[in-house]
CSV table of C-alpha atoms and ligand atoms in Angstrom, one decimal:
chain,number,residue,atom,x,y,z
A,1,UNK,CA,15.5,13.5,26.2
A,2,UNK,CA,17.8,11.0,27.9
A,3,UNK,CA,15.5,8.0,27.7
A,4,UNK,CA,14.8,8.4,24.0
A,5,UNK,CA,18.5,9.0,23.2
A,6,UNK,CA,19.4,5.9,25.2
A,7,UNK,CA,16.9,3.7,23.4
A,8,UNK,CA,18.0,4.9,20.1
A,9,UNK,CA,21.6,4.1,21.0
A,10,UNK,CA,20.6,0.6,22.0
A,11,UNK,CA,18.6,0.2,18.8
A,12,UNK,CA,21.6,1.2,16.7
A,13,UNK,CA,23.6,-1.6,18.4
A,14,UNK,CA,21.0,-4.3,18.1
A,15,UNK,CA,19.1,-3.8,14.8
A,16,UNK,CA,20.4,-4.2,11.3
A,17,UNK,CA,21.1,-0.9,9.7
A,18,UNK,CA,18.5,-1.0,6.9
A,19,UNK,CA,16.6,2.1,7.8
A,20,UNK,CA,17.5,5.7,8.4
A,21,UNK,CA,15.0,6.2,11.2
A,22,UNK,CA,13.6,9.4,12.5
A,23,UNK,CA,14.9,10.1,15.9
A,24,UNK,CA,11.7,9.3,17.8
A,25,UNK,CA,10.7,6.2,19.9
A,26,UNK,CA,7.0,5.8,19.5
A,27,UNK,CA,5.0,4.4,22.5
A,28,UNK,CA,1.3,4.5,22.0
A,29,UNK,CA,-1.5,5.8,19.9
A,30,UNK,CA,-5.0,7.2,20.2
A,31,UNK,CA,-7.2,8.1,17.3
A,32,UNK,CA,-5.1,10.1,14.8
A,33,UNK,CA,-2.4,10.9,17.3
A,34,UNK,CA,0.8,9.0,18.3
A,35,UNK,CA,2.9,9.6,21.5
A,36,UNK,CA,6.6,9.0,22.0
A,37,UNK,CA,8.0,7.5,25.1
A,38,UNK,CA,8.5,11.0,26.6
A,39,UNK,CA,4.8,11.8,26.1
A,40,UNK,CA,5.2,14.2,23.2
A,41,UNK,CA,2.1,14.1,20.9
A,42,UNK,CA,2.2,13.8,17.1
A,43,UNK,CA,-0.6,14.2,14.6
A,44,UNK,CA,-0.1,11.2,12.3
A,45,UNK,CA,-0.3,11.7,8.5
A,46,UNK,CA,1.6,8.5,7.8
A,47,UNK,CA,-0.6,5.8,9.5
A,48,UNK,CA,2.3,3.4,9.7
A,49,UNK,CA,2.6,3.7,5.9
A,50,UNK,CA,-1.0,3.6,4.9
A,51,UNK,CA,-1.7,0.8,7.4
A,52,UNK,CA,-3.7,2.1,10.4
A,53,UNK,CA,-6.8,3.2,8.6
A,54,UNK,CA,-9.1,3.0,11.6
A,55,UNK,CA,-7.0,5.2,13.9
A,56,UNK,CA,-5.2,4.0,17.0
A,57,UNK,CA,-6.7,2.3,20.0
A,58,UNK,CA,-10.0,1.6,18.3
A,59,UNK,CA,-12.0,-0.2,20.9
A,60,UNK,CA,-14.0,-2.5,18.6
A,61,UNK,CA,-10.9,-3.5,16.7
A,62,UNK,CA,-8.9,-4.2,19.9
A,63,UNK,CA,-11.8,-6.1,21.5
A,64,UNK,CA,-12.2,-8.3,18.4
A,65,UNK,CA,-8.5,-9.2,18.5
A,66,UNK,CA,-8.4,-9.9,22.2
A,67,UNK,CA,-11.4,-12.2,21.8
A,68,UNK,CA,-9.7,-14.1,19.1
A,69,UNK,CA,-6.4,-14.3,21.1
A,70,UNK,CA,-8.4,-15.9,23.9
A,71,UNK,CA,-9.8,-18.5,21.5
A,72,UNK,CA,-7.0,-19.5,19.2
A,73,UNK,CA,-4.2,-17.6,17.4
A,74,UNK,CA,-2.9,-20.1,15.0
A,75,UNK,CA,-4.0,-23.4,13.6
A,76,UNK,CA,-2.0,-23.8,10.2
A,77,UNK,CA,-3.6,-24.2,6.8
A,78,UNK,CA,-4.0,-27.9,7.2
A,79,UNK,CA,-7.4,-27.1,8.8
A,80,UNK,CA,-10.2,-24.7,8.2
A,81,UNK,CA,-10.9,-21.8,10.5
A,82,UNK,CA,-14.0,-19.7,10.7
A,83,UNK,CA,-12.4,-16.2,10.8
A,84,UNK,CA,-10.5,-17.0,7.5
A,85,UNK,CA,-13.7,-18.3,5.8
A,86,UNK,CA,-15.6,-15.2,6.9
A,87,UNK,CA,-12.8,-12.9,5.9
A,88,UNK,CA,-12.5,-14.4,2.4
A,89,UNK,CA,-16.2,-14.1,1.9
A,90,UNK,CA,-16.1,-10.4,2.8
A,91,UNK,CA,-13.1,-9.7,0.5
A,92,UNK,CA,-15.1,-11.4,-2.3
A,93,UNK,CA,-18.0,-9.1,-1.6
A,94,UNK,CA,-16.1,-5.9,-1.6
A,95,UNK,CA,-13.9,-6.7,-4.6
A,96,UNK,CA,-16.2,-8.7,-6.9
A,97,UNK,CA,-13.3,-11.1,-7.3
A,98,UNK,CA,-13.7,-14.8,-6.5
A,99,UNK,CA,-10.7,-16.6,-4.8
A,100,UNK,CA,-8.6,-15.4,-1.9
A,101,UNK,CA,-5.1,-16.6,-0.8
A,102,UNK,CA,-4.0,-15.0,2.5
A,103,UNK,CA,-0.3,-14.0,3.0
A,104,UNK,CA,1.6,-12.3,5.8
A,105,UNK,CA,2.7,-9.2,3.9
A,106,UNK,CA,2.4,-7.3,0.7
A,107,UNK,CA,5.5,-8.7,-0.9
A,108,UNK,CA,4.2,-12.2,-0.4
A,109,UNK,CA,1.0,-11.3,-2.0
A,110,UNK,CA,3.0,-10.1,-5.1
A,111,UNK,CA,5.0,-13.3,-5.0
A,112,UNK,CA,1.8,-15.3,-5.1
A,113,UNK,CA,0.4,-13.2,-8.0
A,114,UNK,CA,3.6,-13.8,-10.0
A,115,UNK,CA,3.4,-17.5,-9.4
A,116,UNK,CA,-0.3,-17.7,-10.3
A,117,UNK,CA,0.4,-15.8,-13.6
A,118,UNK,CA,3.3,-18.0,-14.5
A,119,UNK,CA,1.4,-21.2,-13.7
A,120,UNK,CA,-1.6,-19.9,-15.7
A,121,UNK,CA,0.6,-19.4,-18.8
A,122,UNK,CA,2.5,-22.7,-18.2
A,123,UNK,CA,-0.8,-24.7,-18.2
A,124,UNK,CA,-1.5,-23.2,-21.7
A,125,UNK,CA,1.7,-24.2,-23.4
A,126,UNK,CA,4.0,-26.1,-21.0
A,127,UNK,CA,6.7,-23.5,-21.5
A,128,UNK,CA,8.7,-21.8,-18.8
A,129,UNK,CA,9.9,-18.6,-20.6
A,130,UNK,CA,6.9,-16.3,-20.1
A,131,UNK,CA,7.4,-12.6,-19.5
A,132,UNK,CA,5.9,-10.1,-17.2
A,133,UNK,CA,5.7,-6.4,-17.9
A,134,UNK,CA,6.0,-4.1,-14.9
A,135,UNK,CA,6.3,-0.3,-14.7
A,136,UNK,CA,9.2,2.0,-14.2
A,137,UNK,CA,9.1,3.7,-10.7
A,138,UNK,CA,6.9,1.0,-9.4
A,139,UNK,CA,7.2,-0.6,-5.9
A,140,UNK,CA,6.1,-4.1,-5.2
A,141,UNK,CA,8.1,-5.2,-2.2
A,142,UNK,CA,11.6,-6.5,-1.2
A,143,UNK,CA,11.5,-10.2,-1.7
A,144,UNK,CA,13.3,-11.5,-4.8
A,145,UNK,CA,10.1,-11.9,-7.0
A,146,UNK,CA,8.5,-8.6,-5.9
A,147,UNK,CA,11.9,-6.9,-6.2
A,148,UNK,CA,12.2,-8.2,-9.8
A,149,UNK,CA,9.1,-6.3,-10.8
A,150,UNK,CA,10.0,-3.2,-8.8
A,151,UNK,CA,11.0,-0.4,-11.3
A,152,UNK,CA,13.8,1.1,-9.2
A,153,UNK,CA,17.2,-0.1,-10.4
A,154,UNK,CA,18.9,1.1,-7.2
A,155,UNK,CA,16.8,-1.3,-5.1
A,156,UNK,CA,17.7,-4.2,-7.4
A,157,UNK,CA,21.3,-3.7,-8.4
A,158,UNK,CA,23.2,-5.5,-5.6
A,159,UNK,CA,20.8,-8.4,-5.6
A,160,UNK,CA,21.0,-9.4,-9.2
A,161,UNK,CA,20.2,-11.7,-10.9
A,162,UNK,CA,16.5,-11.0,-10.5
A,163,UNK,CA,13.9,-13.6,-11.6
A,164,UNK,CA,14.1,-13.5,-15.4
A,165,UNK,CA,11.9,-12.3,-18.2
A,166,UNK,CA,10.7,-9.0,-16.7
A,167,UNK,CA,10.4,-6.0,-18.9
A,168,UNK,CA,9.7,-2.4,-17.8
A,169,UNK,CA,7.2,0.0,-19.5
A,170,UNK,CA,6.2,3.5,-18.4
A,171,UNK,CA,3.0,4.1,-16.5
A,172,UNK,CA,0.4,6.1,-18.5
A,173,UNK,CA,2.4,5.5,-21.7
A,174,UNK,CA,0.4,2.8,-23.6
A,175,UNK,CA,2.9,2.8,-26.5
A,176,UNK,CA,5.7,1.8,-24.1
A,177,UNK,CA,3.5,-1.1,-22.9
A,178,UNK,CA,2.8,-2.2,-26.5
A,179,UNK,CA,6.5,-2.0,-27.3
A,180,UNK,CA,7.2,-4.6,-24.6
A,181,UNK,CA,4.5,-7.1,-25.5
A,182,UNK,CA,5.6,-10.3,-27.1
A,183,UNK,CA,3.9,-13.6,-27.6
A,184,UNK,CA,5.5,-14.7,-24.3
A,185,UNK,CA,3.9,-12.0,-22.2
A,186,UNK,CA,1.8,-13.6,-19.5
A,187,UNK,CA,1.1,-10.7,-17.2
A,188,UNK,CA,1.2,-6.9,-16.8
A,189,UNK,CA,1.6,-5.8,-13.2
A,190,UNK,CA,1.0,-2.2,-12.0
A,191,UNK,CA,-0.1,-0.2,-9.0
A,192,UNK,CA,-3.4,1.5,-9.7
A,193,UNK,CA,-1.9,4.5,-7.9
A,194,UNK,CA,1.9,4.4,-7.6
A,195,UNK,CA,2.8,4.9,-4.0
A,196,UNK,CA,6.6,4.8,-3.2
A,197,UNK,CA,7.3,6.0,-6.8
A,198,UNK,CA,5.7,9.4,-6.0
A,199,UNK,CA,1.9,9.2,-5.7
A,200,UNK,CA,1.1,8.8,-9.4
A,201,UNK,CA,-2.4,7.6,-10.4
A,202,UNK,CA,-2.7,5.5,-13.5
A,203,UNK,CA,-4.9,7.4,-16.0
A,204,UNK,CA,-8.3,5.9,-16.8
A,205,UNK,CA,-7.6,5.8,-20.6
A,206,UNK,CA,-4.3,4.0,-19.9
A,207,UNK,CA,-5.9,1.4,-17.7
A,208,UNK,CA,-8.7,0.8,-20.2
A,209,UNK,CA,-6.2,0.3,-23.0
A,210,UNK,CA,-4.0,-2.0,-20.9
A,211,UNK,CA,-7.2,-4.0,-20.0
A,212,UNK,CA,-8.3,-4.3,-23.6
A,213,UNK,CA,-4.8,-5.5,-24.6
A,214,UNK,CA,-4.8,-8.1,-21.8
A,215,UNK,CA,-8.2,-9.4,-22.9
A,216,UNK,CA,-7.2,-9.5,-26.6
A,217,UNK,CA,-4.0,-11.5,-25.9
A,218,UNK,CA,-5.0,-13.5,-22.8
A,219,UNK,CA,-2.5,-11.6,-20.7
A,220,UNK,CA,-3.3,-11.4,-17.0
A,221,UNK,CA,-3.7,-8.0,-15.5
A,222,UNK,CA,-2.3,-7.8,-11.9
A,223,UNK,CA,-3.3,-4.7,-10.0
A,224,UNK,CA,-1.2,-4.0,-6.9
A,225,UNK,CA,-3.7,-2.3,-4.4
A,226,UNK,CA,-1.5,-2.8,-1.4
A,227,UNK,CA,-1.1,0.9,-0.7
A,228,UNK,CA,-3.9,2.5,-2.8
A,229,UNK,CA,-6.6,-0.1,-1.9
A,230,UNK,CA,-8.8,-0.5,1.2
A,231,UNK,CA,-10.7,2.8,0.8
A,232,UNK,CA,-7.7,5.1,0.5
A,233,UNK,CA,-8.7,6.7,-2.7
A,234,UNK,CA,-12.4,7.0,-1.9
A,235,UNK,CA,-13.3,3.6,-3.4
A,236,UNK,CA,-12.7,0.3,-1.7
A,237,UNK,CA,-10.2,-0.5,-4.4
A,238,UNK,CA,-8.8,2.2,-6.7
A,239,UNK,CA,-9.6,0.3,-9.9
A,240,UNK,CA,-13.3,0.4,-9.0
A,241,UNK,CA,-13.3,4.1,-9.8
A,242,UNK,CA,-12.4,3.2,-13.5
A,243,UNK,CA,-14.3,-0.1,-13.7
A,244,UNK,CA,-11.2,-1.9,-14.9
A,245,UNK,CA,-11.2,-5.2,-13.1
A,246,UNK,CA,-8.0,-7.1,-12.6
A,247,UNK,CA,-7.5,-10.8,-13.1
A,248,UNK,CA,-5.4,-10.8,-9.9
A,249,UNK,CA,-5.3,-8.1,-7.2
A,250,UNK,CA,-2.8,-7.8,-4.4
A,251,UNK,CA,-3.8,-6.4,-1.0
A,252,UNK,CA,-2.1,-5.8,2.3
A,253,UNK,CA,-1.2,-2.7,4.5
A,254,UNK,CA,-4.7,-1.5,5.7
A,255,UNK,CA,-6.2,-5.0,5.2
A,256,UNK,CA,-5.4,-5.9,8.8
A,257,UNK,CA,-4.8,-2.4,10.1
A,258,UNK,CA,-1.7,-3.4,11.9
A,259,UNK,CA,-1.9,-7.2,12.2
A,260,UNK,CA,0.4,-8.4,9.4
A,261,UNK,CA,-1.8,-9.8,6.7
A,262,UNK,CA,-2.0,-9.6,2.9
A,263,UNK,CA,-3.9,-11.4,0.2
A,264,UNK,CA,-3.9,-12.1,-3.5
A,265,UNK,CA,-7.3,-12.3,-4.9
A,266,UNK,CA,-8.2,-13.9,-8.3
A,267,UNK,CA,-11.1,-14.2,-10.6
A,268,UNK,CA,-12.7,-17.7,-10.8
A,269,UNK,CA,-11.3,-18.1,-14.3
A,270,UNK,CA,-7.7,-17.6,-13.2
A,271,UNK,CA,-8.2,-19.3,-9.9
A,272,UNK,CA,-9.4,-22.4,-11.7
A,273,UNK,CA,-6.5,-22.5,-14.1
A,274,UNK,CA,-3.4,-21.6,-12.1
A,275,UNK,CA,-2.3,-22.5,-8.6
A,276,UNK,CA,-3.6,-25.8,-7.3
A,277,UNK,CA,-2.8,-28.1,-4.4
A,278,UNK,CA,0.9,-28.4,-3.7
A,279,UNK,CA,1.7,-25.2,-5.8
A,280,UNK,CA,1.8,-22.7,-3.0
A,281,UNK,CA,1.5,-22.4,0.8
A,282,UNK,CA,2.3,-20.5,3.9
A,283,UNK,CA,2.5,-21.4,7.6
A,284,UNK,CA,0.9,-18.3,9.0
A,285,UNK,CA,-1.1,-16.9,6.1
A,286,UNK,CA,-4.7,-16.2,7.1
A,287,UNK,CA,-4.3,-17.6,10.6
A,288,UNK,CA,-7.2,-17.0,12.9
A,289,UNK,CA,-5.7,-13.8,14.5
A,290,UNK,CA,-4.9,-12.3,11.1
A,291,UNK,CA,-8.2,-13.2,9.7
A,292,UNK,CA,-10.0,-11.8,12.8
A,293,UNK,CA,-8.3,-8.5,12.0
A,294,UNK,CA,-9.5,-8.6,8.4
A,295,UNK,CA,-13.0,-9.3,9.5
A,296,UNK,CA,-13.3,-6.5,12.1
A,297,UNK,CA,-11.6,-4.1,9.7
A,298,UNK,CA,-14.1,-4.8,6.9
A,299,UNK,CA,-17.0,-4.6,9.4
A,300,UNK,CA,-15.8,-1.3,10.8
A,301,UNK,CA,-15.3,0.1,7.3
A,302,UNK,CA,-19.0,-0.5,6.7
A,303,UNK,CA,-20.3,0.5,10.1
A,304,UNK,CA,-18.3,3.7,10.3
A,305,UNK,CA,-18.8,4.8,6.7
A,306,UNK,CA,-15.1,5.0,6.2
A,307,UNK,CA,-15.2,5.5,2.5
A,308,UNK,CA,-17.7,8.4,2.8
A,309,UNK,CA,-15.3,10.0,5.1
A,310,UNK,CA,-12.4,9.5,2.7
A,311,UNK,CA,-14.4,11.2,-0.1
A,312,UNK,CA,-15.3,14.2,2.0
A,313,UNK,CA,-12.1,14.7,3.9
A,314,UNK,CA,-10.0,13.7,0.9
A,315,UNK,CA,-11.6,16.5,-1.1
A,316,UNK,CA,-10.9,18.9,1.7
A,317,UNK,CA,-7.3,17.8,2.0
A,318,UNK,CA,-6.9,18.3,-1.8
A,319,UNK,CA,-8.2,21.8,-1.5
A,320,UNK,CA,-5.8,22.7,1.4
A,321,UNK,CA,-2.8,21.2,-0.4
A,322,UNK,CA,-3.7,23.1,-3.6
A,323,UNK,CA,-3.7,26.3,-1.6
A,324,UNK,CA,-0.3,25.5,-0.2
A,325,UNK,CA,1.0,24.8,-3.7
A,326,UNK,CA,-0.4,28.2,-4.8
A,327,UNK,CA,1.2,30.0,-1.9
A,328,UNK,CA,4.7,28.5,-2.0
A,329,UNK,CA,6.9,28.6,-5.1
A,330,UNK,CA,9.0,25.7,-3.8
A,331,UNK,CA,5.9,23.4,-4.4
A,332,UNK,CA,5.5,22.5,-8.1
A,333,UNK,CA,2.5,20.2,-8.0
A,334,UNK,CA,-0.2,18.5,-6.0
A,335,UNK,CA,-1.3,15.0,-7.1
A,336,UNK,CA,-3.2,12.0,-5.8
A,337,UNK,CA,-6.6,10.7,-5.0
A,338,UNK,CA,-8.7,10.8,-1.8
A,339,UNK,CA,-6.4,10.4,1.3
A,340,UNK,CA,-3.4,9.4,-0.9
A,341,UNK,CA,-1.9,12.7,-1.8
A,342,UNK,CA,1.5,14.1,-2.7
A,343,UNK,CA,3.1,17.5,-2.9
A,344,UNK,CA,6.0,17.7,-5.3
A,345,UNK,CA,8.8,20.1,-4.3
A,346,UNK,CA,11.6,21.6,-6.3
A,347,UNK,CA,14.2,20.1,-3.9
A,348,UNK,CA,14.5,17.3,-1.3
A,349,UNK,CA,11.9,17.4,1.5
A,350,UNK,CA,13.9,15.9,4.4
A,351,UNK,CA,14.2,19.3,6.1
A,352,UNK,CA,10.5,19.9,5.9
A,353,UNK,CA,9.7,16.5,7.3
A,354,UNK,CA,12.1,16.9,10.1
A,355,UNK,CA,10.8,20.4,11.0
A,356,UNK,CA,7.2,19.1,11.0
A,357,UNK,CA,8.3,16.2,13.3
A,358,UNK,CA,9.8,18.7,15.7
A,359,UNK,CA,6.4,20.5,15.7
A,360,UNK,CA,4.5,17.3,16.4
A,361,UNK,CA,3.4,16.3,12.8
A,362,UNK,CA,4.3,13.0,11.3
A,363,UNK,CA,4.8,13.2,7.5
A,364,UNK,CA,6.7,10.9,5.1
A,365,UNK,CA,8.2,11.3,1.7
A,366,UNK,CA,7.7,9.3,-1.5
A,367,UNK,CA,10.9,9.9,-3.4
A,368,UNK,CA,13.3,12.6,-2.4
A,369,UNK,CA,11.2,15.6,-3.5
A,370,UNK,CA,7.7,14.5,-2.6
A,371,UNK,CA,5.8,14.7,0.7
A,372,UNK,CA,3.3,12.0,0.9
A,373,UNK,CA,0.0,12.4,2.9
A,374,UNK,CA,-1.5,9.0,3.8
A,375,UNK,CA,-3.3,9.7,7.2
A,376,UNK,CA,-5.6,7.3,9.0
A,377,UNK,CA,-8.9,7.2,7.0
A,378,UNK,CA,-10.8,8.4,10.1
A,379,UNK,CA,-9.3,11.9,10.1
A,380,UNK,CA,-11.6,14.9,10.1
A,381,UNK,CA,-11.4,18.3,8.6
A,382,UNK,CA,-10.1,19.7,11.8
A,383,UNK,CA,-7.1,17.4,11.6
A,384,UNK,CA,-6.5,18.5,8.0
A,385,UNK,CA,-6.5,22.1,9.3
A,386,UNK,CA,-4.1,21.3,12.0
A,387,UNK,CA,-1.7,19.6,9.6
A,388,UNK,CA,-1.9,22.4,7.1
A,389,UNK,CA,-1.2,25.0,9.7
A,390,UNK,CA,1.9,23.2,11.0
A,391,UNK,CA,3.2,22.5,7.5
A,392,UNK,CA,2.7,26.1,6.5
A,393,UNK,CA,4.6,27.3,9.6
A,394,UNK,CA,7.5,24.9,8.6
A,395,UNK,CA,7.5,26.2,5.0
A,396,UNK,CA,7.5,29.8,6.1
A,397,UNK,CA,10.4,29.2,8.5
A,398,UNK,CA,12.5,27.3,6.0
A,399,UNK,CA,12.0,29.9,3.2
B,1,LIG,C1,4.2,-1.6,0.8
B,1,LIG,C2,3.9,-2.1,-0.6
B,1,LIG,C3,4.3,-3.4,-1.0
B,1,LIG,C4,5.1,-4.3,0.0
B,1,LIG,O1,4.4,-4.7,1.1
B,1,LIG,P1,5.1,-5.3,2.4
B,1,LIG,O2,4.0,-5.6,3.3
B,1,LIG,O3,6.1,-4.2,2.9
B,1,LIG,O4,5.9,-6.5,1.9
B,1,LIG,C5,4.0,-3.8,-2.2
B,1,LIG,N1,3.3,-3.0,-3.1
B,1,LIG,C6,3.0,-1.8,-2.8
B,1,LIG,C7,2.2,-0.9,-3.7
B,1,LIG,C8,3.3,-1.3,-1.5
B,1,LIG,O5,3.0,0.0,-1.2
């Protein structure tokens, strides 16, 4: 225990105190398991917050990155590079969208989407007072623009003023969206499945109504697929389940499976009438290493039939979580899609998560009362069984 305690003490002296971290120092990973520096093994149902879809220490993924490192890691966006061209083509294929801008993170993808929407509206009327409608309980990132559309007043308060002209509506309440629409509305942004806000899928009828409204009024629909995209719900992107295509989509987290990369992706129509040369840029975005990660991730998704596994194992996970919800009175609801699931508890879940960690199971919350299940997308039914067994033991002990 000494080494881990010692490292944690050092960390608390050197790192800024922006996280209440679990008292574990992680060292390496293999498949769906992580190991701390003392060799203790953990079944991982967090995947680095929905990032490591392919499982740890995947040989093809590691080899592709090593090969790219030996060629060139970075060139800047003043020049073309083959991995970025290939990666953009693949994203177009799997999304049916047309234009890709690579970023280094999710928040930056949201920033880009906001800028694209504002520029699109500006080109129509030369005004700079356009409004964006976002959702309560949403999460879009921590930079100022992304924070401005994040529907959690606690995250925003100390950092006011936000960027202006943002209104908040309620997810799955179309009337609340309508009540916020004005002739200045240029975009509506929402997560197809809210993640941090508590694993809440947008309903199909709601999405269809929002889409129809956007088409009628030439408002851009921005779908944030940073957490729910990349196969997590059993479709490559969650909106594909409903056939409601966004004008702009944001993507990150599992897009690079650990190498920091995001993207905002636009239709040709919006791409051609929004950001143009000089309007936006990034030093690192889509550099050869990041783009090599996107390429190998999308290749392996196809080769390894990742989405089929999500459909099958996701259904099994849902079944197991339903049976826990039926067994324990402290659980009030199961919700979610595919391998993006939540169990809603009557009271805060910290103690459950800590007990699970003690027993070698990594879980995270999504809001105080909700346990979130976002494992690597390669998990099997036996891993679901192992998770369920540990979680059940914890719940019995805590009763
Ligand atoms: C994580 C997340 C973000 C922010 O991504 P970062 O890479 O942390 O900046 C934005 N939107 C959603 C839905 C997310 O889950």
